[in-house]
Amino acid sequence: MIRLRSSLQIPIVKKVLAANDLLAEELRSKFEQAGLFVVNLMGSPGAGKTSLLERTVDRLAGRCRVGVIEGDISTSLDADRIARHGAPVVQINTGGLCHLDAAMIHGALDGLDVSSLDILVIENVGNLVCPAQFDLGEARKVAVCSLPEGDDKVLKYPEIFSAVSAVVLNKLDLAGHLNFNITEFSRNLREMNANAVLTEVSCVTGTGVDRWVEWLLHTAAEEKSS
Amino acid sequence: MHELTAVSRILEIVLHEAETAGATSVSVVSLVNGEWSTFDSDCIESYFRILAQGTPAGNARLAVETIPARYRCEDCGNVYAPSDGVFACPACPASKATLISGREFYIDSIEVEFADTDCEESPGRK
């Protein structure tokens, strides 16, 4: 008698986040069928994501129908702010998790009538790392960065800044008080991500917000016609 | 940061594939991890040791292949890896680039073993 021990290599090639990606693709199809342009808005806590959305909702009033999904670890403070500007909004509380995932968006859609919207902005949890990895079914990823964070953020968080279609640089009104080199920031971004459109804004004074809104409308129209 | 969840998912996939193949144990798990996947390979290995204990993958070796972040210069077409926070194309002065690899995170393959089987020696081998 001889004893045989056999082994085998099995190819798998399966993404570890395949379950999230599959659900995100379902969401993307649903959004496309509804003619809805979806943005995944990411950035540090305090960068001004909600402030930008308040301004955006105001600017888009009467021009297109915009809805918001707010992602935070706790509280409905951000959703309350958006609601005061008259846009339909759903708050997700992740209860500690530092990013949104496709399953959370799937659940949040129960509270939104996507057929009544043209643009949906999903404000991710304030974080410059993990949100970049989780597909939410969006058409575009956008990052908000602000002057007090420092002009080195593009270099220090390449995962997120390499993945976005646009960057909104906020708090321009503080430029005179800070050593933020906008030229350097812009060059670093271009070198890393040639396709990212940079818009400098101040959500306090309103400077540049129209340019951001025009990018949003233009990209939404472009996406619908493609 | 999410390595624990990721390792649970990796183990789930690995054990399912091994069971489907009728294997008794897993000897190697080959994982591909991009430099900018946001998942830390050392952390993944530590969690894998703990979570795989008592499963058919308990003695498996986790082989992690790291895919470096690479950019392609939109001006000159050069493909390069950034070094020490320098993302500019090293081959041309006015560079602008796009990321082409480094975000991968997937199980490439597994090696499994099957139960020992007893066979009659063939007469020719006597």
Coordinates of C-alpha atoms in Angstrom, one line a residue:
Chain A
M1 CA 0.0 0.0 0.0
I2 CA 1.2 3.5 -0.7
R3 CA -0.3 6.7 0.8
L4 CA -1.0 9.6 -1.5
R5 CA -1.4 13.2 -0.4
S6 CA -2.6 15.5 -3.1
S7 CA -2.8 19.2 -3.3
L8 CA -4.2 21.7 -5.8
Q9 CA -4.0 25.4 -6.6
I10 CA -7.4 27.0 -7.1
P11 CA -7.5 30.4 -8.8
I12 CA -10.0 32.7 -7.2
V13 CA -9.3 36.3 -8.2
K14 CA -12.1 37.6 -6.1
K15 CA -12.1 41.1 -4.6
V16 CA -12.3 41.0 -0.9
L17 CA -14.9 43.8 -1.1
A18 CA -16.8 42.0 -3.8
A19 CA -20.1 42.1 -1.8
N20 CA -19.9 45.9 -1.5
D21 CA -18.9 46.3 -5.2
L22 CA -21.8 44.1 -6.4
L23 CA -24.3 46.1 -4.4
A24 CA -22.7 49.4 -5.6
E25 CA -23.1 48.3 -9.2
E26 CA -26.8 47.5 -8.5
L27 CA -27.2 51.0 -7.1
R28 CA -25.3 52.5 -10.1
S29 CA -27.8 50.8 -12.5
K30 CA -30.7 52.0 -10.5
F31 CA -29.4 55.6 -10.4
E32 CA -28.7 55.5 -14.2
Q33 CA -32.2 54.2 -15.0
A34 CA -33.7 57.0 -12.8
G35 CA -31.5 59.6 -14.7
L36 CA -30.0 60.5 -11.3
F37 CA -26.4 62.0 -11.1
V38 CA -24.8 60.8 -7.8
V39 CA -21.8 62.4 -6.2
N40 CA -19.8 60.8 -3.3
L41 CA -18.5 63.9 -1.4
M42 CA -15.5 63.1 0.8
G43 CA -13.2 65.1 3.0
S44 CA -11.8 65.7 6.5
P45 CA -14.1 66.5 9.4
G46 CA -14.6 70.3 9.3
A47 CA -13.5 70.8 5.7
G48 CA -16.8 72.3 5.0
K49 CA -18.7 69.5 3.2
T50 CA -22.0 70.4 4.7
S51 CA -21.5 74.1 4.3
L52 CA -20.7 73.5 0.6
L53 CA -23.9 71.5 0.3
E54 CA -26.0 74.2 2.0
R55 CA -24.7 76.7 -0.6
T56 CA -25.2 74.2 -3.4
V57 CA -28.8 73.5 -2.5
D58 CA -29.5 77.2 -2.4
R59 CA -27.8 77.8 -5.8
L60 CA -29.7 74.9 -7.4
A61 CA -33.1 76.0 -6.2
G62 CA -35.4 76.3 -9.2
R63 CA -32.7 74.9 -11.6
C64 CA -32.6 71.2 -10.6
R65 CA -33.9 68.9 -8.0
V66 CA -31.1 67.9 -5.5
G67 CA -31.3 65.4 -2.6
V68 CA -28.7 64.7 0.0
I69 CA -27.7 61.6 2.1
E70 CA -25.7 62.6 5.1
G71 CA -23.2 60.2 6.7
D72 CA -22.0 60.8 10.3
I73 CA -21.0 58.6 13.2
S74 CA -23.7 60.2 15.3
T75 CA -26.4 63.0 15.4
S76 CA -28.7 64.4 12.7
L77 CA -27.1 67.8 12.9
D78 CA -26.0 67.8 9.3
A79 CA -29.3 66.5 8.0
D80 CA -31.1 69.2 10.0
R81 CA -28.9 71.9 8.4
I82 CA -29.7 70.6 4.9
A83 CA -33.4 70.3 5.6
R84 CA -33.5 74.0 6.6
H85 CA -32.5 74.7 3.0
G86 CA -35.4 72.8 1.7
A87 CA -33.8 69.7 0.1
P88 CA -34.9 66.2 0.8
V89 CA -32.3 64.6 3.1
V90 CA -31.7 61.3 4.9
Q91 CA -29.2 61.0 7.7
I92 CA -27.2 57.8 8.2
N93 CA -25.6 57.2 11.5
T94 CA -22.8 54.7 11.2
G95 CA -22.5 54.2 15.0
G96 CA -18.7 54.4 14.9
L97 CA -17.8 53.2 11.4
C98 CA -15.6 55.8 9.7
H99 CA -17.1 55.5 6.1
L100 CA -20.3 54.8 4.3
D101 CA -20.7 51.5 2.3
A102 CA -23.1 50.5 -0.4
A103 CA -25.5 48.6 2.0
M104 CA -26.0 51.8 4.0
I105 CA -26.9 53.7 0.8
H106 CA -29.2 50.9 -0.2
G107 CA -31.0 51.3 3.1
A108 CA -31.1 55.1 3.0
L109 CA -32.9 55.1 -0.4
D110 CA -36.0 53.9 1.4
G111 CA -36.3 57.5 2.7
L112 CA -35.7 59.2 -0.7
D113 CA -37.8 59.2 -3.9
V114 CA -35.0 59.0 -6.4
S115 CA -37.4 59.5 -9.3
S116 CA -38.1 63.0 -8.1
L117 CA -34.4 64.0 -8.1
D118 CA -31.8 65.1 -10.7
I119 CA -28.8 65.1 -8.4
L120 CA -28.0 63.2 -5.3
V121 CA -25.0 64.1 -3.1
I122 CA -23.9 61.6 -0.6
E123 CA -21.8 63.3 2.1
N124 CA -19.5 60.7 3.4
V125 CA -18.2 60.5 7.0
G126 CA -15.4 63.0 7.6
N127 CA -12.2 61.0 6.9
L128 CA -9.5 61.1 4.2
V129 CA -8.7 57.4 4.2
C130 CA -11.3 54.7 4.2
P131 CA -14.2 56.3 2.2
A132 CA -11.9 56.1 -0.9
Q133 CA -12.1 52.3 -0.9
F134 CA -15.9 51.9 -0.7
D135 CA -17.8 52.2 -3.9
L136 CA -21.3 53.7 -3.2
G137 CA -22.6 53.4 -6.8
E138 CA -21.7 57.1 -7.4
A139 CA -21.0 58.6 -10.8
R140 CA -18.2 60.8 -9.4
K141 CA -16.1 61.1 -6.3
V142 CA -15.4 64.6 -5.1
A143 CA -13.1 65.7 -2.3
V144 CA -13.5 68.9 -0.2
C145 CA -10.3 70.2 1.4
S146 CA -9.8 73.4 3.3
L147 CA -7.0 75.9 3.8
P148 CA -6.5 75.3 7.6
E149 CA -5.8 71.6 6.9
G150 CA -2.5 72.6 5.1
D151 CA -1.3 72.5 1.5
D152 CA 0.4 69.1 2.0
K153 CA -2.9 67.0 2.2
V154 CA -2.7 65.9 -1.4
L155 CA 0.7 64.4 -0.9
K156 CA -0.2 62.8 2.5
Y157 CA -3.5 61.2 1.4
P158 CA -2.8 60.1 -2.2
E159 CA -5.5 57.3 -2.1
I160 CA -8.3 59.7 -2.0
F161 CA -6.9 62.5 -4.1
S162 CA -5.9 60.0 -6.9
A163 CA -9.5 58.7 -7.0
V164 CA -11.6 61.9 -7.3
S165 CA -12.9 63.8 -10.4
A166 CA -13.0 67.1 -8.6
V167 CA -11.5 68.9 -5.6
V168 CA -13.2 71.8 -3.9
L169 CA -10.7 73.9 -1.9
N170 CA -12.7 75.7 0.8
K171 CA -12.2 78.5 3.2
L172 CA -10.5 80.8 0.7
D173 CA -11.6 83.7 3.0
L174 CA -8.9 82.6 5.4
A175 CA -6.1 82.8 2.8
G176 CA -4.6 86.0 4.3
H177 CA -4.3 84.4 7.8
L178 CA -2.6 81.1 6.7
N179 CA 0.5 79.9 5.0
F180 CA -1.4 77.8 2.5
N181 CA 0.3 77.7 -0.9
I182 CA -2.5 77.3 -3.4
T183 CA -0.2 77.1 -6.3
E184 CA 1.7 74.3 -4.7
F185 CA -1.5 72.5 -3.7
S186 CA -2.8 72.8 -7.3
R187 CA 0.5 71.6 -8.8
N188 CA 0.6 68.6 -6.5
L189 CA -3.0 67.7 -7.4
R190 CA -2.3 68.0 -11.1
E191 CA 0.8 65.8 -10.9
M192 CA -1.1 63.1 -9.1
N193 CA -4.5 63.3 -10.8
A194 CA -4.5 65.2 -14.1
N195 CA -8.3 64.8 -14.4
A196 CA -9.3 66.3 -11.1
V197 CA -10.9 69.7 -11.5
L198 CA -9.9 72.1 -8.8
T199 CA -12.4 74.8 -7.6
E200 CA -11.4 77.3 -5.0
V201 CA -14.4 78.5 -2.9
S202 CA -15.4 80.2 0.3
C203 CA -18.6 78.9 1.7
V204 CA -18.6 82.0 4.0
T205 CA -18.4 84.7 1.3
G206 CA -19.8 82.6 -1.5
T207 CA -16.7 83.1 -3.7
G208 CA -16.3 80.3 -6.3
V209 CA -19.5 78.5 -5.3
D210 CA -21.0 79.3 -8.7
R211 CA -18.1 77.7 -10.5
W212 CA -18.5 74.5 -8.4
V213 CA -22.2 74.4 -9.1
E214 CA -21.5 74.9 -12.8
W215 CA -19.1 71.9 -12.7
L216 CA -21.8 69.9 -11.0
L217 CA -24.5 70.8 -13.5
H218 CA -22.2 70.4 -16.5
T219 CA -20.9 67.0 -15.3
A220 CA -24.4 65.8 -14.5
A221 CA -25.6 66.8 -18.1
E222 CA -22.5 65.1 -19.6
E223 CA -23.1 61.9 -17.6
K224 CA -26.8 61.8 -18.7
S225 CA -26.0 62.2 -22.4
S226 CA -23.2 59.5 -22.3
Chain B
M1 CA -8.5 50.2 10.0
H2 CA -11.0 47.7 8.6
E3 CA -8.6 44.7 8.4
L4 CA -10.6 42.6 10.9
T5 CA -13.7 42.8 8.7
A6 CA -11.7 42.2 5.6
V7 CA -10.0 39.1 7.1
S8 CA -13.3 37.7 8.1
R9 CA -14.5 38.1 4.5
I10 CA -11.2 36.6 3.2
L11 CA -11.6 33.6 5.5
E12 CA -15.2 33.2 4.4
I13 CA -14.3 33.1 0.7
V14 CA -11.3 30.8 1.3
L15 CA -13.1 28.2 3.4
H16 CA -16.1 28.2 1.0
E17 CA -13.8 27.6 -2.0
A18 CA -11.9 24.9 -0.2
E19 CA -15.1 23.1 0.8
T20 CA -16.5 23.4 -2.7
A21 CA -13.3 21.7 -4.0
G22 CA -13.7 18.9 -1.4
A23 CA -10.4 19.8 0.2
T24 CA -9.5 19.0 3.8
S25 CA -7.1 21.9 4.5
V26 CA -5.8 25.1 3.0
S27 CA -2.0 25.4 2.8
V28 CA -1.5 28.8 1.1
V29 CA -3.7 31.9 0.6
S30 CA -2.4 34.3 -2.0
L31 CA -3.6 37.8 -1.5
V32 CA -2.9 40.8 -3.7
N33 CA -2.8 44.1 -1.9
G34 CA -2.3 47.4 -3.6
E35 CA 0.0 49.9 -1.9
W36 CA -2.9 52.3 -1.6
S37 CA -5.7 49.8 -0.9
T38 CA -5.9 51.3 2.6
F39 CA -5.5 47.8 4.0
D40 CA -2.3 47.1 6.0
S41 CA -0.7 43.7 5.1
D42 CA 0.9 43.2 8.6
C43 CA -2.4 43.8 10.3
I44 CA -4.1 41.4 7.9
E45 CA -1.6 38.7 8.6
S46 CA -2.0 39.1 12.4
Y47 CA -5.8 38.9 12.2
F48 CA -5.5 36.0 9.8
R49 CA -3.4 34.0 12.3
I50 CA -6.1 34.5 15.0
L51 CA -9.3 34.0 13.0
A52 CA -8.0 31.0 11.0
Q53 CA -7.3 29.0 14.1
G54 CA -9.4 25.9 14.4
T55 CA -10.5 26.1 10.8
P56 CA -9.2 24.1 7.8
A57 CA -7.0 27.2 7.0
G58 CA -5.5 27.2 10.5
N59 CA -2.0 26.2 9.2
A60 CA -2.3 28.2 6.0
R61 CA 0.5 30.5 5.0
L62 CA -0.7 33.9 3.9
A63 CA 1.3 35.1 0.9
V64 CA 0.7 38.8 0.3
E65 CA 1.8 40.3 -3.0
T66 CA 2.0 44.1 -2.8
I67 CA 1.2 46.0 -5.9
P68 CA 3.1 49.4 -5.9
A69 CA 1.2 52.5 -6.7
R70 CA 2.0 53.5 -10.2
Y71 CA 1.1 56.6 -12.2
R72 CA 1.1 57.3 -15.9
C73 CA 2.2 60.8 -17.0
E74 CA -0.5 62.3 -19.3
D75 CA 2.2 64.4 -21.1
C76 CA 4.9 61.9 -22.0
G77 CA 3.3 58.5 -21.2
N78 CA 6.0 57.5 -18.7
V79 CA 4.8 55.0 -16.1
Y80 CA 6.4 55.5 -12.7
A81 CA 6.2 54.9 -8.9
P82 CA 6.1 58.0 -6.7
S83 CA 8.9 58.3 -4.2
D84 CA 8.9 60.0 -0.8
G85 CA 6.0 62.2 -1.5
V86 CA 7.1 63.2 -5.0
F87 CA 4.3 62.5 -7.5
A88 CA 5.7 64.5 -10.4
C89 CA 6.8 62.6 -13.5
P90 CA 10.5 62.1 -13.3
A91 CA 10.9 62.2 -17.1
C92 CA 9.3 65.5 -18.0
P93 CA 9.1 69.0 -16.5
A94 CA 5.4 69.9 -16.6
S95 CA 3.8 66.7 -15.5
K96 CA 0.2 65.7 -14.9
A97 CA -0.6 62.1 -14.1
T98 CA -3.2 59.5 -13.3
L99 CA -3.1 56.5 -11.0
I100 CA -3.0 53.2 -12.9
S101 CA -2.3 50.7 -10.2
G102 CA -2.1 50.4 -6.4
R103 CA -5.8 50.1 -5.3
E104 CA -6.1 46.3 -5.8
F105 CA -7.3 44.1 -2.9
Y106 CA -8.2 40.6 -3.9
I107 CA -7.6 36.9 -3.2
D108 CA -5.6 35.6 -6.2
S109 CA -5.6 31.9 -5.4
I110 CA -5.5 29.3 -2.7
E111 CA -3.6 26.0 -2.4
V112 CA -5.6 23.2 -0.8
E113 CA -4.8 19.7 0.3
F114 CA -7.0 16.6 0.1
A115 CA -7.2 13.7 2.5
D116 CA -4.6 11.0 2.4
T117 CA -5.8 8.1 0.2
D118 CA -4.5 4.6 0.4
C119 CA -3.8 2.9 -3.0
E120 CA -2.7 -0.6 -3.9
E121 CA 0.8 -0.5 -5.3
S122 CA 0.7 -1.5 -9.0
P123 CA 2.3 -4.8 -9.9
G124 CA 4.7 -3.1 -12.2
R125 CA 6.3 -1.2 -9.4
K126 CA 7.3 -4.3 -7.4

